[in-house]
Amino acid sequence: MKLQPVFNYPKAFRDPDSFVEYHGEMVPDPYQYLEDPDAEPTKEFVEAQNKITYPFLKSAPSREYIKATLTAMLNYPKFSVPFREGEFWYHYYNPGLRNQYIIRRTKSPDDPNEEAEVFLDPNALSEDGTISLSSLSFSKDGSICAYGISEAGSDWHVICFKNAVTGEELPDKLRKVKFSSADFNKEGTGVFYACYKDSKSGTSEGLRDQKLYFHRLGTSQDEDLVVMELPDNPEWIFSSHVSDDFRYLLAMPMKDCHHAQVYIADLTNWSPEKPFPVFQHVVKDFDHQYSYVANHGSRIIFRTNRDGAVNYKLATLDLDSGVWEDLIPHHSQDVLDFCQPLAGDKLVVCWLKNVQHFLQVFDATSGQLVYSFDDLPPCGTIQSFQCRHDETWFFFKQVTFTSPGTIFKGEVISSDEGQPAFPFEVYREINIPGVRSKDYEMTQVFYPSHDATKVPMFILSKRLPNNLKNGNQPTLLYGYGGFNHSLMPEFSITWIHFLSLFGGVVAIANIRGGGEYGRVWHEGGKRLKKMNTFKDFIAAAEYLIKENYTKPDKIVIQGASNGGLLVAACCNLRPDLFGASITRVGVLDMLRYHKFSIGHAWIDDYGSPEEDKEMFNYLMSYSPLHNLRKLPGGQEYPSILLMTADHDDRVLPFHSLKYIAEIQHLMGHQKRPLLIRVETRAGHGKGKPTGKVIEELTDIWCFVQITLALNVSKTMDF
């Protein structure tokens, strides 16, 4: 299909008097007015852009087939791992195309086909499916449920309560909650939670003044007890946890997304009528990460990277003596990804080795290895592991690139020799009609980056009788590279659908900035080393070309949020290397990102332009918005589709709006399209209803088909 030679893009007003000063340098910001999502000029600009974008996307010759096959692929039963609360076993469930997952329950976990009772159905809360569940917790005896609901994809949610025995909805509602769930006290009479109840900050401004509260059921939220507040540090946010034995409340204020101080309060003799006990401040700096695992009396077990444990370890803190000791030491190569307490004195540890999970069990007192789950299929991800610290049952779910999941059920069994056994069996296989794992193959490669660092990458393709390396394969290259987040071998209907439509390959690059190899890998792609992230991704594309998989005009790159920053920066650095780019809810203005919503918590990863001249210059060197330019000699940027949403209150839509206004201003004459799709009643991505997911993915593949001039293989039979 030939591209339209010229697009008549809307002319956004450029304010010649809008500047921001950094270290004596005046930086033009002509579209700063677009930062207000509710202003009329912003609304008019969005409407004008959508009037160009949507007709273009609807013009794809195979649109109906793309949408029909995607809908068919998504129409399969989806199950989470079961978990026990009180006398019931709960699980998340979607029979196929429901907009939101349902929570169901049964009396027994033994029969996966037992008829289940619907406990919570968010689909009944809105006609368009845009109200979703955001959190779920239960009282100790399972009689009261606290659940969060979010509207239109917002990070803001309301915590509601339900009597799990009678099914009665309780009148309590906790509002202005963000980045917090609810933890019950031992008696089940109330919950600890964090919210911005007294904050003056709104949707767009930087979030301030979060406090930790206790809410007593049956009372007004206005009467809630302030458990902890830090008025001298209004931008810090609270992570809190009630210990498994309900003895302690752990409050962990964070100034970024990773590092926390730790306060611990003993709840043994406390009741809501009494003054709250004094917190013990056990970690007073922000140098390391801490997450609660379990406790045996006053001996608290943390997963942490303190004391040089760059791949994490389990360490214990004795609250009585204040002494820290290693329980499971740091491993020089494998990353300790997560840990769950089991059967009183066991710890299930999930390790990350070359971007693949494996499970082991350790003694919680001695730290000695007890058991290894050696019989699991290779190259998988443990997506969920459910157990209880004081019971012997366990369930876990393993997924791969080609399988949506196998749920296993197991039990800890004591033996006469004293060495426990951990037998497990398949509990449920999740299958998609018409999609067979054996029809696909996955290869993991390690390619050299600009500084000779070996970077892992997964290459997924259909199993073909002929050679895949013909230099002409349609290629989807995906990356993230930030915030210590690892891209694991997980099933994605998006990637399977791409291969079914276009053939070719899907490549997932595990670039620096992620957590695939622990703290060193993360820090190798953040702050003044952020350029490594982009160069790793560029090297991935160069590897695919060198190995004769593909060529530049057959490559589409895709990333979301921090991954949106990635693909936009790479388009600026190497516009010649890619045919198309999909930037979803991207962080694109690196001089202003930290002034809105939760952006200040990202400074640890990105740095702030205000902190010093060096950091300002570094951010200016790659900020996607500030590095757009008019390309010389008839060169063009790749075809670009930006995607954002009007209710995204994490990465606000102004990032994408400013970027599209500037690139259309500079390069609106090029033949390749420069488009933005602004979704309504949607947020950053979490809780998006199935109907909107189908429309969004259909639009993405239509954009890819048109801009890369791809033929669709109409061989799927559903």
XYZ file of C-alpha atoms in Angstrom:
718
model
C 0.000 0.000 0.000
C 1.359 3.449 -0.915
C 1.525 5.984 1.858
C -0.353 9.237 1.580
C 2.285 11.715 0.317
C 1.452 14.577 2.689
C -0.661 14.771 5.850
C -2.503 17.954 6.683
C -1.575 18.022 10.363
C -3.195 20.440 12.821
C -1.128 23.556 13.423
C -0.505 23.764 17.142
C 0.067 27.231 18.544
C 3.736 27.811 19.399
C 4.134 30.255 22.264
C 7.270 32.292 21.462
C 7.476 33.624 25.022
C 7.408 30.272 26.823
C 10.819 29.376 28.264
C 12.132 27.446 31.256
C 15.451 28.404 32.834
C 17.962 25.780 33.936
C 21.372 26.784 35.283
C 21.289 30.079 33.435
C 20.151 28.558 30.132
C 16.757 29.448 28.686
C 15.102 26.394 27.119
C 12.139 27.043 24.789
C 8.919 25.294 25.825
C 6.433 26.534 23.209
C 3.802 23.874 23.955
C 3.773 24.158 27.741
C 0.087 25.073 27.612
C -0.633 21.476 26.521
C 0.304 20.339 30.041
C -3.228 21.188 31.165
C -5.388 18.266 29.973
C -8.623 20.122 30.712
C -7.808 23.364 28.895
C -9.819 24.049 25.748
C -6.730 24.417 23.495
C -5.575 20.964 24.639
C -8.969 19.387 24.024
C -9.188 20.981 20.575
C -5.688 19.790 19.689
C -6.508 16.231 20.779
C -9.734 16.204 18.790
C -7.989 17.499 15.672
C -5.253 14.859 15.939
C -7.719 12.003 16.407
C -9.615 13.151 13.308
C -6.489 12.416 11.272
C -5.304 9.295 13.075
C -8.438 7.174 13.305
C -9.418 7.364 9.606
C -5.848 6.419 8.680
C -5.921 3.380 10.976
C -9.326 2.324 9.689
C -8.026 2.353 6.109
C -5.920 -0.792 6.575
C -7.050 -3.370 3.994
C -7.070 -6.243 6.493
C -8.601 -4.405 9.441
C -11.673 -6.606 9.825
C -9.603 -9.784 9.659
C -7.071 -8.405 12.151
C -9.801 -7.517 14.627
C -11.735 -10.754 14.165
C -8.706 -12.997 14.673
C -7.491 -10.990 17.663
C -10.937 -11.237 19.249
C -10.995 -14.983 18.626
C -7.532 -15.426 20.125
C -8.523 -13.568 23.285
C -11.692 -15.608 23.687
C -10.384 -18.354 25.957
C -10.867 -19.052 29.696
C -8.225 -17.382 31.873
C -7.478 -18.417 35.458
C -5.227 -17.187 38.218
C -3.627 -19.344 40.888
C -6.069 -20.250 43.713
C -5.536 -18.760 47.173
C -7.279 -19.446 50.479
C -9.037 -16.882 52.659
C -11.090 -18.223 55.559
C -13.141 -21.212 54.451
C -13.057 -20.349 50.741
C -10.603 -20.729 47.874
C -10.573 -17.713 45.561
C -9.277 -17.128 42.045
C -9.435 -14.492 39.312
C -11.302 -15.646 36.230
C -12.293 -14.398 32.797
C -14.419 -16.752 30.662
C -13.124 -15.130 27.500
C -14.034 -11.607 26.509
C -15.327 -10.050 29.716
C -13.971 -6.528 30.091
C -12.663 -7.225 33.598
C -11.627 -10.310 35.528
C -14.159 -11.748 37.988
C -13.247 -13.039 41.443
C -14.803 -16.443 42.092
C -14.575 -18.870 44.989
C -15.090 -22.520 45.847
C -15.178 -24.527 49.062
C -12.332 -26.805 48.015
C -9.273 -26.498 45.763
C -9.214 -30.210 44.938
C -11.338 -30.151 41.797
C -10.445 -27.391 39.297
C -13.750 -28.031 37.518
C -15.912 -27.489 40.607
C -18.662 -24.956 39.957
C -17.536 -21.640 41.407
C -19.509 -18.845 43.032
C -19.001 -15.288 41.778
C -17.740 -13.183 44.691
C -16.866 -9.874 42.998
C -17.718 -8.825 39.460
C -16.455 -5.363 38.473
C -18.184 -5.731 35.092
C -21.439 -4.941 36.887
C -20.110 -1.570 38.072
C -20.032 0.201 34.690
C -21.640 -0.205 31.294
C -18.397 0.314 29.370
C -16.221 -1.921 31.559
C -13.884 0.880 32.647
C -14.195 0.218 36.393
C -11.597 -2.325 37.481
C -10.361 -4.001 40.646
C -7.077 -2.507 41.819
C -6.402 -4.314 45.109
C -7.739 -7.145 47.262
C -7.143 -8.197 50.868
C -8.944 -10.137 53.600
C -9.131 -10.146 57.373
C -7.319 -12.926 59.234
C -10.408 -15.157 59.419
C -11.461 -14.310 55.856
C -14.774 -12.787 56.949
C -14.161 -9.241 55.652
C -12.791 -8.315 52.235
C -11.234 -4.957 51.330
C -11.085 -4.259 47.615
C -10.014 -1.256 45.578
C -11.864 -0.024 42.513
C -10.408 2.283 39.890
C -12.281 4.172 37.189
C -11.097 4.791 33.627
C -7.623 3.415 34.252
C -6.713 5.980 36.893
C -4.139 5.253 39.600
C -6.585 6.799 42.075
C -8.888 4.256 43.646
C -11.523 3.829 46.328
C -11.200 1.058 48.914
C -14.516 -0.680 49.585
C -15.455 -3.422 52.053
C -17.590 -6.540 51.819
C -18.719 -9.133 54.336
C -17.362 -12.324 52.769
C -19.726 -14.522 54.804
C -23.051 -12.803 54.074
C -22.104 -11.029 50.831
C -23.212 -7.693 52.288
C -21.474 -4.553 51.026
C -20.330 -2.458 53.985
C -20.836 1.327 53.975
C -17.149 2.178 54.533
C -15.406 3.915 51.600
C -11.787 5.101 51.698
C -11.102 7.766 49.066
C -8.089 9.669 47.694
C -6.056 6.465 47.789
C -3.143 5.959 45.428
C -0.335 3.372 45.435
C -1.705 1.623 48.517
C -3.704 -1.444 49.440
C -5.348 -2.197 52.804
C -3.836 -4.426 55.517
C -6.123 -5.668 58.288
C -5.228 -5.690 61.954
C -5.306 -9.012 63.811
C -8.873 -8.580 65.058
C -10.206 -7.658 61.608
C -11.773 -4.469 62.963
C -9.923 -2.120 60.632
C -7.174 -1.597 58.077
C -3.913 0.257 57.666
C -3.660 2.176 54.392
C -1.980 5.231 52.868
C -3.778 8.078 51.155
C -3.659 11.751 50.238
C -6.703 12.632 52.355
C -5.529 16.119 53.338
C -3.454 16.795 50.239
C -4.185 19.828 48.079
C -2.558 18.173 45.053
C -4.824 17.178 42.203
C -4.568 14.907 39.202
C -1.828 16.771 37.357
C 0.296 18.326 40.074
C 3.093 16.498 41.818
C 1.700 14.281 44.570
C 2.388 15.473 48.116
C 1.441 14.793 51.721
C 0.614 11.098 51.689
C 0.025 9.770 55.207
C -0.356 6.322 56.735
C -3.727 5.807 58.454
C -5.719 3.264 60.413
C -9.402 3.061 59.514
C -11.781 1.453 62.000
C -14.678 -0.279 60.267
C -18.020 1.379 60.848
C -16.564 4.872 61.278
C -16.106 7.828 58.945
C -12.845 8.212 57.039
C -12.604 11.675 58.611
C -12.056 9.958 61.968
C -9.152 7.788 60.775
C -6.065 7.700 62.963
C -2.867 9.107 61.465
C -0.329 6.360 62.114
C 2.628 8.066 60.449
C 3.264 11.318 58.622
C 6.491 12.971 57.524
C 5.655 16.662 56.967
C 9.291 17.589 56.334
C 9.324 15.234 53.333
C 5.923 15.684 51.679
C 6.873 13.865 48.443
C 7.768 10.574 50.115
C 5.290 7.741 49.679
C 4.505 4.910 52.089
C 4.753 1.203 51.568
C 3.336 -0.682 54.552
C 2.856 -4.290 55.575
C 1.336 -6.095 58.548
C 3.481 -9.099 59.458
C 2.133 -12.605 58.875
C 1.571 -13.105 62.608
C -0.120 -9.661 62.864
C 2.373 -8.621 65.539
C 4.151 -5.858 63.624
C 3.336 -3.005 61.293
C 6.198 -2.234 58.932
C 6.109 1.285 57.471
C 8.599 1.915 54.685
C 8.674 5.484 53.367
C 10.198 5.759 49.897
C 11.507 8.799 48.061
C 11.811 6.896 44.777
C 10.578 3.617 43.314
C 13.149 1.411 45.016
C 14.913 2.573 48.163
C 13.194 2.685 51.535
C 13.719 3.466 55.158
C 12.139 0.990 57.571
C 10.053 1.699 60.677
C 8.519 -1.110 62.755
C 5.772 -0.821 65.374
C 4.813 -3.617 67.786
C 1.012 -4.069 67.699
C 0.869 -6.726 70.438
C -0.810 -4.574 73.078
C -2.393 -1.984 70.789
C -6.071 -1.459 70.078
C -7.744 1.405 68.190
C -8.811 3.026 71.477
C -5.183 3.408 72.603
C -2.391 5.728 71.427
C -0.441 4.175 68.595
C 2.844 2.543 69.673
C 6.146 4.257 68.960
C 7.884 3.134 65.775
C 11.365 1.667 65.935
C 13.427 3.286 63.148
C 15.566 0.341 62.031
C 16.803 1.600 58.628
C 17.540 5.325 58.499
C 18.962 5.819 54.999
C 17.836 5.356 51.401
C 20.863 3.392 50.245
C 19.211 0.010 49.692
C 15.999 -1.875 48.997
C 14.007 -3.813 51.588
C 10.931 -5.998 51.287
C 9.377 -7.961 54.136
C 9.374 -11.748 53.681
C 8.446 -13.277 57.056
C 9.193 -13.171 60.749
C 9.695 -15.653 63.552
C 8.984 -13.687 66.679
C 11.178 -10.592 66.689
C 13.454 -12.014 63.976
C 12.409 -10.286 60.738
C 13.448 -11.662 57.330
C 13.994 -9.171 54.503
C 14.906 -9.464 50.854
C 17.521 -6.752 50.424
C 20.567 -5.598 48.490
C 22.343 -4.094 51.516
C 26.035 -4.716 52.203
C 26.955 -5.098 48.541
C 24.393 -7.807 47.746
C 23.871 -6.535 44.199
C 21.864 -9.651 43.258
C 19.888 -9.546 46.531
C 19.949 -11.823 49.538
C 17.785 -12.760 52.498
C 18.913 -11.120 55.723
C 17.455 -11.201 59.219
C 17.086 -8.366 61.690
C 16.748 -9.180 65.386
C 14.593 -6.359 66.724
C 15.700 -6.980 70.298
C 19.437 -6.722 69.621
C 19.412 -4.706 66.382
C 21.785 -7.236 64.790
C 21.626 -8.034 61.059
C 22.700 -11.458 59.786
C 22.727 -13.099 56.365
C 20.309 -16.001 55.980
C 20.608 -16.822 52.265
C 23.667 -14.998 50.961
C 24.005 -13.007 47.784
C 24.793 -15.119 44.706
C 27.466 -13.812 42.367
C 25.443 -14.532 39.196
C 21.825 -15.436 39.962
C 19.319 -12.833 41.142
C 17.103 -13.601 44.136
C 13.868 -12.420 42.535
C 11.254 -13.113 45.229
C 10.575 -15.274 48.272
C 7.500 -16.738 50.011
C 7.270 -18.293 53.508
C 5.766 -21.795 53.660
C 4.852 -24.427 56.246
C 6.193 -22.595 59.282
C 9.915 -23.026 58.734
C 10.425 -23.042 54.962
C 11.199 -20.329 52.416
C 10.415 -20.752 48.723
C 12.958 -18.731 46.743
C 12.574 -17.860 43.075
C 15.900 -17.175 41.360
C 16.528 -15.407 38.076
C 19.289 -16.992 35.982
C 19.936 -15.625 32.489
C 16.391 -14.212 32.412
C 14.734 -17.508 33.373
C 13.212 -18.529 36.706
C 13.982 -21.534 38.862
C 12.602 -22.447 42.306
C 14.278 -23.729 45.457
C 13.219 -24.248 49.079
C 15.396 -23.274 52.051
C 15.186 -23.768 55.789
C 14.013 -20.490 57.342
C 16.238 -20.889 60.398
C 19.521 -22.196 59.023
C 19.285 -20.982 55.432
C 20.208 -24.459 54.191
C 18.917 -25.690 50.834
C 16.090 -28.202 51.303
C 14.696 -28.856 47.815
C 14.977 -27.801 44.163
C 12.097 -27.841 41.673
C 14.184 -29.481 38.954
C 11.312 -31.001 36.972
C 9.762 -27.778 35.689
C 9.861 -27.034 31.952
C 12.827 -24.828 30.988
C 12.713 -21.196 29.902
C 9.700 -20.216 31.943
C 8.518 -17.554 34.332
C 6.921 -18.206 37.719
C 4.135 -15.686 37.347
C 2.573 -16.332 40.747
C 3.311 -18.476 43.811
C 0.539 -18.772 46.412
C 1.011 -20.321 49.842
C 0.664 -19.435 53.522
C 3.435 -19.102 56.053
C 1.761 -21.527 58.471
C 0.237 -24.092 56.073
C 1.607 -26.832 53.830
C -0.297 -26.330 50.538
C 1.063 -24.339 47.622
C 0.024 -23.405 44.083
C 2.085 -21.737 41.399
C 1.730 -20.750 37.771
C 4.423 -21.050 35.133
C 4.148 -19.303 31.770
C 6.374 -19.239 28.695
C 6.449 -17.234 25.482
C 4.289 -19.895 23.826
C 2.074 -21.072 26.703
C -0.477 -18.930 28.587
C 0.139 -20.954 31.689
C 0.235 -24.177 33.639
C -0.973 -24.076 37.241
C 0.655 -26.573 39.594
C -0.627 -27.786 42.955
C 1.650 -29.127 45.678
C 1.932 -30.086 49.329
C 4.771 -30.176 51.843
C 5.035 -33.715 53.216
C 7.206 -34.700 56.155
C 9.157 -37.940 55.839
C 10.469 -40.448 58.360
C 14.018 -39.403 57.563
C 13.196 -35.838 58.576
C 13.752 -34.425 55.083
C 10.454 -33.040 53.746
C 9.180 -33.751 50.249
C 7.466 -31.255 47.936
C 5.402 -33.278 45.455
C 3.454 -31.225 42.932
C 1.264 -31.961 39.943
C -0.499 -30.165 37.132
C -3.677 -28.591 38.463
C -4.835 -26.765 35.355
C -3.569 -26.257 31.812
C -4.637 -23.008 30.177
C -5.038 -23.417 26.430
C -6.082 -21.225 23.517
C -8.064 -22.970 20.784
C -6.115 -22.792 17.547
C -2.816 -21.795 19.213
C -0.322 -24.621 19.745
C 3.001 -24.153 21.497
C 4.693 -26.598 19.147
C 4.002 -24.252 16.217
C 6.406 -21.659 17.658
C 10.039 -21.633 18.627
C 12.134 -19.427 20.872
C 15.855 -18.722 20.773
C 17.894 -16.795 23.322
C 20.953 -14.972 21.991
C 23.588 -12.750 23.579
C 24.645 -9.899 21.324
C 27.401 -7.284 21.814
C 26.470 -3.693 22.617
C 28.533 -0.587 21.833
C 30.918 -1.245 24.748
C 31.148 -5.033 24.142
C 28.670 -5.818 26.954
C 26.780 -9.010 26.135
C 23.044 -8.320 26.154
C 20.470 -11.152 26.181
C 17.606 -11.156 23.709
C 14.783 -13.612 23.072
C 13.775 -14.224 19.449
C 10.319 -15.718 18.970
C 9.031 -17.003 15.632
C 6.733 -19.515 14.032
C 8.324 -22.884 13.426
C 8.974 -22.801 9.691
C 10.274 -25.430 7.267
C 12.375 -22.828 5.448
C 15.191 -20.582 6.642
C 14.072 -17.707 8.859
C 17.188 -15.704 8.001
C 16.255 -14.321 4.602
C 16.914 -10.661 5.417
C 13.295 -9.693 4.865
C 11.333 -10.793 7.939
C 8.807 -8.385 9.477
C 10.282 -7.773 12.917
C 8.770 -6.447 16.119
C 11.539 -5.321 18.490
C 10.343 -4.691 22.045
C 12.170 -3.219 25.027
C 11.839 -1.468 28.375
C 15.178 -1.000 30.132
C 14.349 0.821 33.333
C 13.336 0.832 36.989
C 14.909 -2.558 37.722
C 12.077 -4.222 35.776
C 12.902 -7.479 33.995
C 11.325 -8.571 30.706
C 10.688 -12.236 31.384
C 9.614 -15.125 29.118
C 5.901 -14.468 29.500
C 3.015 -15.234 27.221
C 1.676 -12.310 25.198
C -1.257 -12.677 22.846
C 0.056 -9.500 21.197
C 3.253 -11.204 20.061
C 1.554 -14.436 19.003
C -0.966 -12.437 16.979
C 1.818 -10.468 15.257
C 3.470 -13.726 14.166
C 0.141 -15.164 13.025
C -0.611 -12.097 10.913
C 2.762 -11.173 9.478
C 5.104 -14.098 10.133
C 8.596 -12.852 10.863
C 10.057 -12.544 14.345
C 9.370 -10.903 17.686
C 12.535 -9.891 19.527
C 12.576 -8.961 23.224
C 15.804 -7.215 24.228
C 16.823 -7.407 27.911
C 18.723 -4.130 27.874
C 20.472 -2.355 30.728
C 18.321 -0.387 33.134
C 16.209 -3.479 33.789
C 16.643 -5.967 36.613
C 17.668 -9.033 34.619
C 21.112 -9.157 36.258
C 20.477 -7.345 39.512
C 21.597 -3.956 40.736
C 24.628 -3.694 38.429
C 22.444 -4.200 35.341
C 19.913 -1.673 36.608
C 22.498 0.965 37.454
C 24.230 0.395 34.129
C 21.214 1.993 32.426
C 20.103 4.822 34.700
C 20.966 8.455 35.404
C 24.329 9.336 33.786
C 24.443 5.881 32.179
C 20.979 6.031 30.608
C 22.476 6.218 27.132
C 23.538 2.569 27.552
C 19.839 1.643 27.486
C 19.346 3.243 24.091
C 22.607 1.944 22.631
C 21.787 -1.596 23.798
C 18.466 -1.366 21.956
C 20.063 0.028 18.816
C 22.606 -2.801 18.958
C 19.712 -5.291 19.116
C 18.330 -3.973 15.824
C 21.801 -4.006 14.275
C 22.264 -7.621 15.386
C 18.978 -8.692 13.777
C 20.043 -7.037 10.530
C 23.589 -8.425 10.649
C 22.286 -11.948 11.296
C 20.083 -11.566 8.208
C 16.730 -11.771 9.952
C 15.486 -8.460 8.625
C 16.270 -4.990 7.275
C 15.523 -1.480 8.597
C 12.298 -0.851 6.704
C 10.852 -4.112 8.078
C 11.534 -3.291 11.741
C 8.870 -1.835 14.026
C 9.985 -0.930 17.539
C 7.602 -0.766 20.459
C 7.755 0.285 24.092
C 5.483 1.672 26.790
C 6.017 4.190 29.597
C 9.786 4.082 30.218
C 9.838 1.872 27.120
C 8.154 4.743 25.271
C 11.106 6.935 26.232
C 13.347 4.173 24.886
C 11.839 3.897 21.408
C 11.404 7.667 20.987
C 15.027 8.322 21.965
C 16.212 5.600 19.579
C 14.190 7.129 16.731
C 16.039 10.390 17.344
C 19.442 8.711 17.554
C 18.996 6.388 14.556
C 16.005 7.355 12.405
C 17.523 5.314 9.571
C 17.401 2.039 11.515
C 13.643 1.511 11.857
C 10.629 1.449 9.585
C 8.037 2.260 12.235
C 7.769 3.092 15.924
C 4.959 2.549 18.432
C 5.379 4.780 21.503
C 2.796 4.014 24.177
C 2.269 6.394 27.136
C 5.905 7.451 26.863
C 7.995 9.684 29.138
C 9.162 12.163 26.496
C 9.832 15.509 28.219
C 12.818 14.830 30.455
C 12.969 18.399 31.746
C 9.416 18.475 33.135
C 8.501 14.844 33.916
C 9.253 15.160 37.651
C 6.852 18.041 38.259
C 3.677 16.018 37.730
C 1.904 13.194 39.543
C 4.390 10.595 40.831
C 7.195 11.765 38.529
C 9.387 12.937 41.417
C 9.826 9.269 42.395
C 11.570 8.631 39.063
C 14.467 10.994 39.776
C 16.548 8.102 41.100
C 16.366 6.480 37.651
C 16.536 9.559 35.433
C 18.056 12.364 37.464
C 16.618 15.868 37.681
C 17.558 18.854 35.500
C 17.645 21.009 38.626
C 20.208 18.977 40.572
C 23.292 20.201 38.685
C 24.530 21.383 35.300
C 25.979 17.983 34.377
C 22.660 16.197 34.852
C 20.794 18.930 32.995
C 23.145 18.615 30.025
C 22.843 14.828 30.061
C 19.041 14.889 30.090
C 19.088 17.469 27.304
C 21.319 15.163 25.263
C 18.625 12.480 24.934
C 15.241 13.947 25.973
C 13.030 12.862 23.036
C 11.123 16.151 22.893
C 14.268 18.281 22.925
C 16.213 16.263 20.349
C 13.743 16.355 17.497
C 15.239 18.064 14.470
C 14.571 18.765 10.832
C 16.416 15.934 9.107
C 18.657 16.961 6.199
C 18.885 15.662 2.652
C 15.394 14.245 2.330
C 15.798 11.915 5.314
C 12.679 10.955 7.232
C 11.817 9.734 10.676
C 10.272 6.264 10.872
C 6.493 6.128 10.697
C 5.458 7.092 14.221
C 2.345 6.279 16.209
C 2.151 7.804 19.676
C -0.482 6.396 22.008
C -1.728 8.052 25.179
C -4.936 8.386 27.185
C -6.907 11.254 28.641
C -7.008 9.682 32.137
C -3.340 8.702 32.351
C -2.403 10.250 35.687
C 0.973 8.508 35.895
C 2.642 9.630 32.649
C 0.409 12.534 31.738
C -0.653 12.909 28.085
C 1.252 16.195 27.662
C 4.437 14.185 27.020
C 2.943 12.752 23.843
C 1.061 15.928 22.887
C 4.154 18.137 23.039
C 6.187 15.584 21.114
C 3.683 15.156 18.293
C 3.219 18.927 17.982
C 6.970 19.463 17.654
C 7.718 16.633 15.222
C 4.786 17.596 13.006
C 6.058 21.190 13.066
C 9.559 20.118 12.008
C 8.842 17.158 9.722
C 5.204 17.486 8.708
C 6.320 17.432 5.082
C 7.615 13.836 5.194
C 5.660 11.017 3.548
C 5.830 8.661 6.499
C 2.980 9.391 8.935
C 3.528 11.110 12.291
C 0.378 10.319 14.258
C -1.031 10.257 17.762
C -3.939 8.212 19.079
C -5.534 9.613 22.251
C -7.822 7.130 23.995
C -10.752 8.342 26.101
C -11.732 6.955 29.504
C -8.447 5.102 29.796
C -5.280 5.473 31.830
C -1.707 4.236 31.863
C -2.768 0.700 30.986
C -3.742 -1.139 34.155
C -7.387 -2.177 34.295
C -8.029 -1.496 30.617
C -11.204 -3.328 29.539
C -10.930 -6.114 26.988
C -12.979 -4.160 24.457
C -10.508 -1.278 24.518
C -7.565 -3.697 24.377
C -8.964 -5.214 21.180
C -9.491 -1.807 19.568
C -6.025 -0.623 20.582
C -4.156 -3.699 19.331
C -6.192 -3.717 16.129
C -5.141 -0.119 15.496
C -1.485 -0.967 16.177
C -1.395 -3.833 13.679
C -3.300 -1.752 11.115
C -0.650 0.941 11.487
C 2.091 -1.662 11.066
C 0.443 -3.216 8.019
C 0.070 0.128 6.252
C 3.423 1.688 7.121
C 5.598 -1.395 6.557
C 3.537 -2.463 3.514
C 2.998 -5.952 4.926
C 0.775 -8.696 3.636
C -1.461 -10.407 6.174
C -1.432 -14.195 6.201
C -5.116 -15.113 6.321
C -4.571 -18.695 7.416
C -5.942 -18.567 10.959
C -8.948 -20.798 11.490
C -10.989 -19.902 14.573
